[in-house]
CSV table of C-alpha atoms in Angstrom, one decimal:
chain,number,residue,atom,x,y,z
A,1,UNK,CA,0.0,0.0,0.0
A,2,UNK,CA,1.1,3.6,-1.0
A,3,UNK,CA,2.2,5.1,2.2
A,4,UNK,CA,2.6,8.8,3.4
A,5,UNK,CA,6.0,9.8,1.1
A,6,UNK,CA,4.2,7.8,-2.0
A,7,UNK,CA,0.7,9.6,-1.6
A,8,UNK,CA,3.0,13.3,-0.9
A,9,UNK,CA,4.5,12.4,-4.3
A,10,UNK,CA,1.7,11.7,-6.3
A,11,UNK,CA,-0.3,14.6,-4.7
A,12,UNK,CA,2.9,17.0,-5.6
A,13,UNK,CA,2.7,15.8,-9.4
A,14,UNK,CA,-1.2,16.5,-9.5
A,15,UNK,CA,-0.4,20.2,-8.1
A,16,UNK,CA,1.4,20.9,-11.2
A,17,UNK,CA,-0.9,19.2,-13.9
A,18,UNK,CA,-4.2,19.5,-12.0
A,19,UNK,CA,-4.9,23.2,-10.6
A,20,UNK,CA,-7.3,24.7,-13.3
A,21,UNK,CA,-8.5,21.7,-14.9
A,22,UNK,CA,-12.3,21.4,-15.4
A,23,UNK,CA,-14.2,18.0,-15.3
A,24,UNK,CA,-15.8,16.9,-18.4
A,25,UNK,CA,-16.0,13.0,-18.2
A,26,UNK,CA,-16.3,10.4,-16.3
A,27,UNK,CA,-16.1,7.2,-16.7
A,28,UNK,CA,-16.8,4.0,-14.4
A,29,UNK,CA,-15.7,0.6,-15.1
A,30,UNK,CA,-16.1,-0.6,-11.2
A,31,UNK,CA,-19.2,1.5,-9.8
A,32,UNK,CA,-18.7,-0.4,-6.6
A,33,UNK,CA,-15.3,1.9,-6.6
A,34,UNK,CA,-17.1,5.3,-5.9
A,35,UNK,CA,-18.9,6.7,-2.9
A,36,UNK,CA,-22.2,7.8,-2.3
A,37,UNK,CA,-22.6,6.0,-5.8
A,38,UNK,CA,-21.1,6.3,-9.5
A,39,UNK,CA,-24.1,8.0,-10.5
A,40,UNK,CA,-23.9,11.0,-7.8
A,41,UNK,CA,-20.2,11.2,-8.1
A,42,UNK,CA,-20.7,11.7,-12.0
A,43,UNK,CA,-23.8,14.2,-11.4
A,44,UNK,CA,-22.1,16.2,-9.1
A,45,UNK,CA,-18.3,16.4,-10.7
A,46,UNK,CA,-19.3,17.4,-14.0
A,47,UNK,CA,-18.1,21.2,-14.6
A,48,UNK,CA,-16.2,21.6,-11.2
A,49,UNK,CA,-12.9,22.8,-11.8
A,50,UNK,CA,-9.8,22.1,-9.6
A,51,UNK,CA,-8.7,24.6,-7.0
A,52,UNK,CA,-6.1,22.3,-4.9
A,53,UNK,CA,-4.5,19.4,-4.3
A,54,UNK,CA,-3.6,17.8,-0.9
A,55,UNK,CA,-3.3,15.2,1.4
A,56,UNK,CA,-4.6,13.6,4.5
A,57,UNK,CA,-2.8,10.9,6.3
A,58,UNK,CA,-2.9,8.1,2.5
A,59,UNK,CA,-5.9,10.1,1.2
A,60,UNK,CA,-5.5,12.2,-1.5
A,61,UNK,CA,-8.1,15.0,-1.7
A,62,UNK,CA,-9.0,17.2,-4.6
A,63,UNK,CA,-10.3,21.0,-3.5
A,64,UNK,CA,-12.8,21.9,-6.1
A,65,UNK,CA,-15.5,24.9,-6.7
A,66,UNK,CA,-18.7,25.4,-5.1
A,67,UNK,CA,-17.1,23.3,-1.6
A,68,UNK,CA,-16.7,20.0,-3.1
A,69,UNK,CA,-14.1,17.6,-2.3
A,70,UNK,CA,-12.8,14.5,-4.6
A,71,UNK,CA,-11.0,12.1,-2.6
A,72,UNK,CA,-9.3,9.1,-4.0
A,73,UNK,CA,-7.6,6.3,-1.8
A,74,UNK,CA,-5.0,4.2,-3.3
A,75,UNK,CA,-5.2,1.1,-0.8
A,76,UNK,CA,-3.3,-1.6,-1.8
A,77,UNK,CA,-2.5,-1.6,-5.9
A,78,UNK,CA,-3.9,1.5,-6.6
A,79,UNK,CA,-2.5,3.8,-9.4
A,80,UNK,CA,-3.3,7.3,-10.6
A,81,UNK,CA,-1.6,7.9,-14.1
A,82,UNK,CA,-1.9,11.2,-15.9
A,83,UNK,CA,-2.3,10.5,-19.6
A,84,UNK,CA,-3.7,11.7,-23.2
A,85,UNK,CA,-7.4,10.2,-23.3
A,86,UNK,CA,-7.8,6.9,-24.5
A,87,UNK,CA,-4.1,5.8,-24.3
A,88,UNK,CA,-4.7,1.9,-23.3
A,89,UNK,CA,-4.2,1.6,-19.2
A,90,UNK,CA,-4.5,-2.3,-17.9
A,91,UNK,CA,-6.7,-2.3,-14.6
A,92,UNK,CA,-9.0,0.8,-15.2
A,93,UNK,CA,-11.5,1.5,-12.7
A,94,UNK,CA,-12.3,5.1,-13.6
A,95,UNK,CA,-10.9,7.5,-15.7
A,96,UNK,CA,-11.5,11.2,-14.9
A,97,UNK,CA,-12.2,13.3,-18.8
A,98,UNK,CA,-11.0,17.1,-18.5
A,99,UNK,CA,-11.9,19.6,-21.0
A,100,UNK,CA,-8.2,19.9,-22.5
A,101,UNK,CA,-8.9,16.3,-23.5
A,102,UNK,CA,-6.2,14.8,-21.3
A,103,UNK,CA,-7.5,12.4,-18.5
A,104,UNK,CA,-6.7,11.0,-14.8
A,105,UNK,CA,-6.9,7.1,-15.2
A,106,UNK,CA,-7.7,5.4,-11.8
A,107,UNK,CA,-6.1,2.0,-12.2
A,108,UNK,CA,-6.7,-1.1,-9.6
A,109,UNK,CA,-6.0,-4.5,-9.9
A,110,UNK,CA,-7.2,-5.7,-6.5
A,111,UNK,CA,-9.9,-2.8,-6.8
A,112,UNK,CA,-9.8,-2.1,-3.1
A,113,UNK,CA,-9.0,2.0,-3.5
A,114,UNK,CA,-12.1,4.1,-2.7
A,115,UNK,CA,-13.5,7.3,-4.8
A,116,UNK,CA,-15.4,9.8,-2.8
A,117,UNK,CA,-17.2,12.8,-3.9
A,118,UNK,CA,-19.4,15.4,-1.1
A,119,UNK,CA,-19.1,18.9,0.2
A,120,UNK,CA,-16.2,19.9,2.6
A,121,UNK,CA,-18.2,19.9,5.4
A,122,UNK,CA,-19.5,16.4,5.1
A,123,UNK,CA,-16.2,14.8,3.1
A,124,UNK,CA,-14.0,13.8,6.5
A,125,UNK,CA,-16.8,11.8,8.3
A,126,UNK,CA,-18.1,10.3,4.7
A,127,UNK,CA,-14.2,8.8,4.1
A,128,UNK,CA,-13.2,8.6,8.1
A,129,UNK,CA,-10.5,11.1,7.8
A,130,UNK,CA,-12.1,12.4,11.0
A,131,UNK,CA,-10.7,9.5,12.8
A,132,UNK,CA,-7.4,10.3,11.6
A,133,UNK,CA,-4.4,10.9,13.9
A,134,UNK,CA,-1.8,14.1,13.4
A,135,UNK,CA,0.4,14.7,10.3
A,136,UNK,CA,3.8,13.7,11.0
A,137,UNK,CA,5.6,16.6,9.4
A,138,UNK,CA,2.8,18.8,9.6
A,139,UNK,CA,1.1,19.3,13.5
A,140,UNK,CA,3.9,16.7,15.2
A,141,UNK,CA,6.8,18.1,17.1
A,142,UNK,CA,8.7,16.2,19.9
A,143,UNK,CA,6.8,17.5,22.9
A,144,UNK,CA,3.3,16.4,21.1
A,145,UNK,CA,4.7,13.2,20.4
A,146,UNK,CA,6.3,12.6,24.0
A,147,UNK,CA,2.4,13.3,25.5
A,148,UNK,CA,0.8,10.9,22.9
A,149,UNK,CA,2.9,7.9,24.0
A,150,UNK,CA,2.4,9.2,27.5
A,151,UNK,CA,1.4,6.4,29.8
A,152,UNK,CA,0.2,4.0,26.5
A,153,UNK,CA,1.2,0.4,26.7
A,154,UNK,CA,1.3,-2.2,23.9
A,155,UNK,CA,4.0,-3.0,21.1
A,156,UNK,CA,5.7,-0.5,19.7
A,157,UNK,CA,4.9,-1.7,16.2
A,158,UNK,CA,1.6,-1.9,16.4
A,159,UNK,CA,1.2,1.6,17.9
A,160,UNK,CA,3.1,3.1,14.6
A,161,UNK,CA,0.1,1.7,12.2
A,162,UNK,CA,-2.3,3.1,13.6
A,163,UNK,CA,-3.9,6.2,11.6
A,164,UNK,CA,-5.6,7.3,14.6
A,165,UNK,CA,-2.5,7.8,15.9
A,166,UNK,CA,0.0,9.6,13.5
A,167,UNK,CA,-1.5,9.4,10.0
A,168,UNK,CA,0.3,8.0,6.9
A,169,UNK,CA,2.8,5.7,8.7
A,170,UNK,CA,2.6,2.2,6.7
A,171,UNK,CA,4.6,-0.9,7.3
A,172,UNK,CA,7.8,0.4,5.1
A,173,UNK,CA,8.4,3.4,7.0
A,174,UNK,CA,7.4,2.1,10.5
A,175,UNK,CA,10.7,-0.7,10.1
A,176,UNK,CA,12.5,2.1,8.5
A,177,UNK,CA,11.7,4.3,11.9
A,178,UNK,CA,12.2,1.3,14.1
A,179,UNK,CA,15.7,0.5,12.7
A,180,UNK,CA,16.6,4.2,12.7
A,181,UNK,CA,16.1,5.1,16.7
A,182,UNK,CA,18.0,1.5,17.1
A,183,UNK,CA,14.5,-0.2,18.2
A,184,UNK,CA,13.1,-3.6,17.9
A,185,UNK,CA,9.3,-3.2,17.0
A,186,UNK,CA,8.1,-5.8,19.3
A,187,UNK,CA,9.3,-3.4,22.2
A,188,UNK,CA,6.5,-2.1,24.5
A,189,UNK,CA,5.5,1.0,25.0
A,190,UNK,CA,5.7,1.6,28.6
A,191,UNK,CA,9.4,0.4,28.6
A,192,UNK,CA,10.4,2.5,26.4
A,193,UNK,CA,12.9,5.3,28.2
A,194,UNK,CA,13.0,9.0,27.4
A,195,UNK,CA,15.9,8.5,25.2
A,196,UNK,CA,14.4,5.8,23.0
A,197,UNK,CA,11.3,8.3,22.4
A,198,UNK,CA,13.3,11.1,21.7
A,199,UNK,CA,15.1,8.8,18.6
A,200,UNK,CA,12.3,7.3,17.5
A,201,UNK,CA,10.5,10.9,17.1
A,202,UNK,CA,13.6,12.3,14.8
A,203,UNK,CA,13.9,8.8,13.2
A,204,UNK,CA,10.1,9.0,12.1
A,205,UNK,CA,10.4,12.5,10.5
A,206,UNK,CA,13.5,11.9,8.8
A,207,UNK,CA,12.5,8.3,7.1
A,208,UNK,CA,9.4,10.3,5.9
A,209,UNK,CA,11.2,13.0,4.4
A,210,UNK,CA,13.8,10.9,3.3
A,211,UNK,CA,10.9,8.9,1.3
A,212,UNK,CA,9.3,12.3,-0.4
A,213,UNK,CA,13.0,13.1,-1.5
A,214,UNK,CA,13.6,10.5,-3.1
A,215,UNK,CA,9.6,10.3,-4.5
A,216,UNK,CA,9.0,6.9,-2.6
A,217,UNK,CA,8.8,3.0,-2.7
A,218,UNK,CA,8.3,1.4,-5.5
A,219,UNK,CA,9.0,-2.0,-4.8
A,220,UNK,CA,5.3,-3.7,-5.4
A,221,UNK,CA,3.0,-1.3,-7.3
A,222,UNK,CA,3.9,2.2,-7.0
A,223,UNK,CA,4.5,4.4,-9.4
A,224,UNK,CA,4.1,8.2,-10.0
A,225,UNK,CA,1.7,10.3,-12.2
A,226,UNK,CA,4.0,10.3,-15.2
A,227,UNK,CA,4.6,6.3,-14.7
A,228,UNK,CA,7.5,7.0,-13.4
A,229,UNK,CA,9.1,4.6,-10.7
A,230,UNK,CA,10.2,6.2,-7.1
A,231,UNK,CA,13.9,5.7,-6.6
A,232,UNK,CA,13.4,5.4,-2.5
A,233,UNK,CA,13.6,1.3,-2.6
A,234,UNK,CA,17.2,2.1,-3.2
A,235,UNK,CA,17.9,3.4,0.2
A,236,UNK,CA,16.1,1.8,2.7
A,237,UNK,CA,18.5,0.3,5.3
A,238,UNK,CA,16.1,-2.6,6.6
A,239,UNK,CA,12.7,-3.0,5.0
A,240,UNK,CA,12.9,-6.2,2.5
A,241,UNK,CA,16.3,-6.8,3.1
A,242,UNK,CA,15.3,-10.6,4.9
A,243,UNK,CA,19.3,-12.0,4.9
A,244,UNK,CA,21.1,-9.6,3.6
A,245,UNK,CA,23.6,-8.4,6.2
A,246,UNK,CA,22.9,-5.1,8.4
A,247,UNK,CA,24.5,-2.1,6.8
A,248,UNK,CA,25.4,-0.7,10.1
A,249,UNK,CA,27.2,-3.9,12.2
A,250,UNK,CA,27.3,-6.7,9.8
A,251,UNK,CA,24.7,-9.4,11.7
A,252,UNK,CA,22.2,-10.9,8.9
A,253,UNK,CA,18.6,-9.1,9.1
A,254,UNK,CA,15.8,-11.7,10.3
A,255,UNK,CA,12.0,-11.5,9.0
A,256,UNK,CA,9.0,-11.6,11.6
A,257,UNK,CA,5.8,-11.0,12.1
A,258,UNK,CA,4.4,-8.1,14.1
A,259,UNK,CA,1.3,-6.6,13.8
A,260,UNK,CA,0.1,-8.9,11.4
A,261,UNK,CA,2.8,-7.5,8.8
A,262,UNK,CA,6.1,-9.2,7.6
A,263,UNK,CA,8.9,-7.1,9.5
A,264,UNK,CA,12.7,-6.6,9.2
A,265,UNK,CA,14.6,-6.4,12.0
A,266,UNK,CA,18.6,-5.9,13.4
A,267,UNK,CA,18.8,-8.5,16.2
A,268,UNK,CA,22.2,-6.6,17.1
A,269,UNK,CA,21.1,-3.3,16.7
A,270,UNK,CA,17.7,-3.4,17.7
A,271,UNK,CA,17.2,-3.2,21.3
A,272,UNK,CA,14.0,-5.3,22.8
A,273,UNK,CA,12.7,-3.0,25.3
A,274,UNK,CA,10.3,-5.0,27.3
């Protein structure tokens, strides 16, 4: 799944080809794909123009005219490719007309990702963005995150995937953190000491950054706007790299599970705070 420097990537690409652009088609190929209903998104869309592009923990959300709000979730395989209408696309679930004739194809082979159209004021509870937890490189700073982990217990792991928590961390970039602020993601909470915290909070905003800079992951599915692939996968220091030797001491990298999601640990430089 597209995580928080993947979605900041494709929403920085749809700022410079978007803003301006009028809606003159749509079309649906999975109706089950758009929310209240293909039929209201297409009603309403029509003739909006595009004001803004941004993003909310993995959403990525369209500012239109009159109030509305186009959100689009990736989930698992989704793509967004900016093309010439009627280029050939494999997987197309929707495919967004402008009136320049160039298009937006929404492409999804496991068609989990989500379209959402309604008015600002109704948008976050309609797609649960109101549930969602604070942007890490946004409204996080270290005192913040020292308060939110404040008398919480449970694995560490398990805390950094939560979106109600801090919004946009996926499995990537919470082994990335982990490894970073030295770590092991099956440490608990309440053991952690103030140290530990303090590293884990700077290793969290730099792996994110790190990821926009180098225009994310794309290891599985990912790629940009243009069909371009992120160049990130070349620089991650734990995440997928199951026997390979730790770039930091030498000792070969083991695969768990935790949380429910394969994970990539240091046994040397990892410390199990328990």
């Amino acid at each position: 799944m597209p995580e928080l420097p993947e979605v900041e990537t494709i929403v920085r690409e749809l700022r410079e080809t978007a803003i301006g652009k009028k809606f003159w088609g749509l079309e649906g190929r999975v109706k089950s794909t758009f929310i209240p209903s293909f039929d209201v998104v297409k009603d309403q869309l029509l003739g909006l123009r595009i004001l803004n592009v941004t993003r909310r923990g993995k959403f990525i959300v369209f500012e239109l005219d009159r109030h509305m709000r186009l959100v689009i979730h990736l989930r698992m395989s989704g793509r967004l490719l900016w093309k010439k209408l009627y280029r050939k696309e494999s997987h197309v679930r929707a495919v967004f007309v402008f009136s320049d004739a160039t298009a937006l194809y929404f492409c999804d082979a496991r068609k989990f990702g989500r379209i959402w159209l309604a008015h600002k004021d109704e948008i976050d509870a309609l797609t649960g963005m109101d549930r969602l937890g604070v942007e890490p490189l946004q409204d996080l700073d270290e005192d913040l995150f020292m308060k939110m982990l404040r008398g919480k217990r449970g694995i560490l792991k398990n805390t950094l995937l939560r979106q109600d928590m801090i919004a946009g961390i996926g499995n990537i970039y919470a082994d990335e953190s982990c490894f970073r602020s030295g770590l092991h993601p099956q440490s608990r909470l309440e053991a952690l000491r103030k140290e530990d915290k303090e590293r884990l909070f700077e290793a969290i905003v730099h792996c994110l950054k790190e990821g926009i800079q180098h225009c994310g992951v794309s290891m599985t599915d990912f790629i940009g706007t243009r069909g371009e692939l992120g160049k990130h996968q070349d620089y991650l220091k734990i995440y997928g790299r199951k026997d390979d030797p730790c770039y930091t001491c030498g000792t070969t990298i083991e695969k768990m599970v935790v949380a429910g999601r394969g994970t990539f640990v240091c046994p040397q430089c990892q410390k199990l705070r328990k």
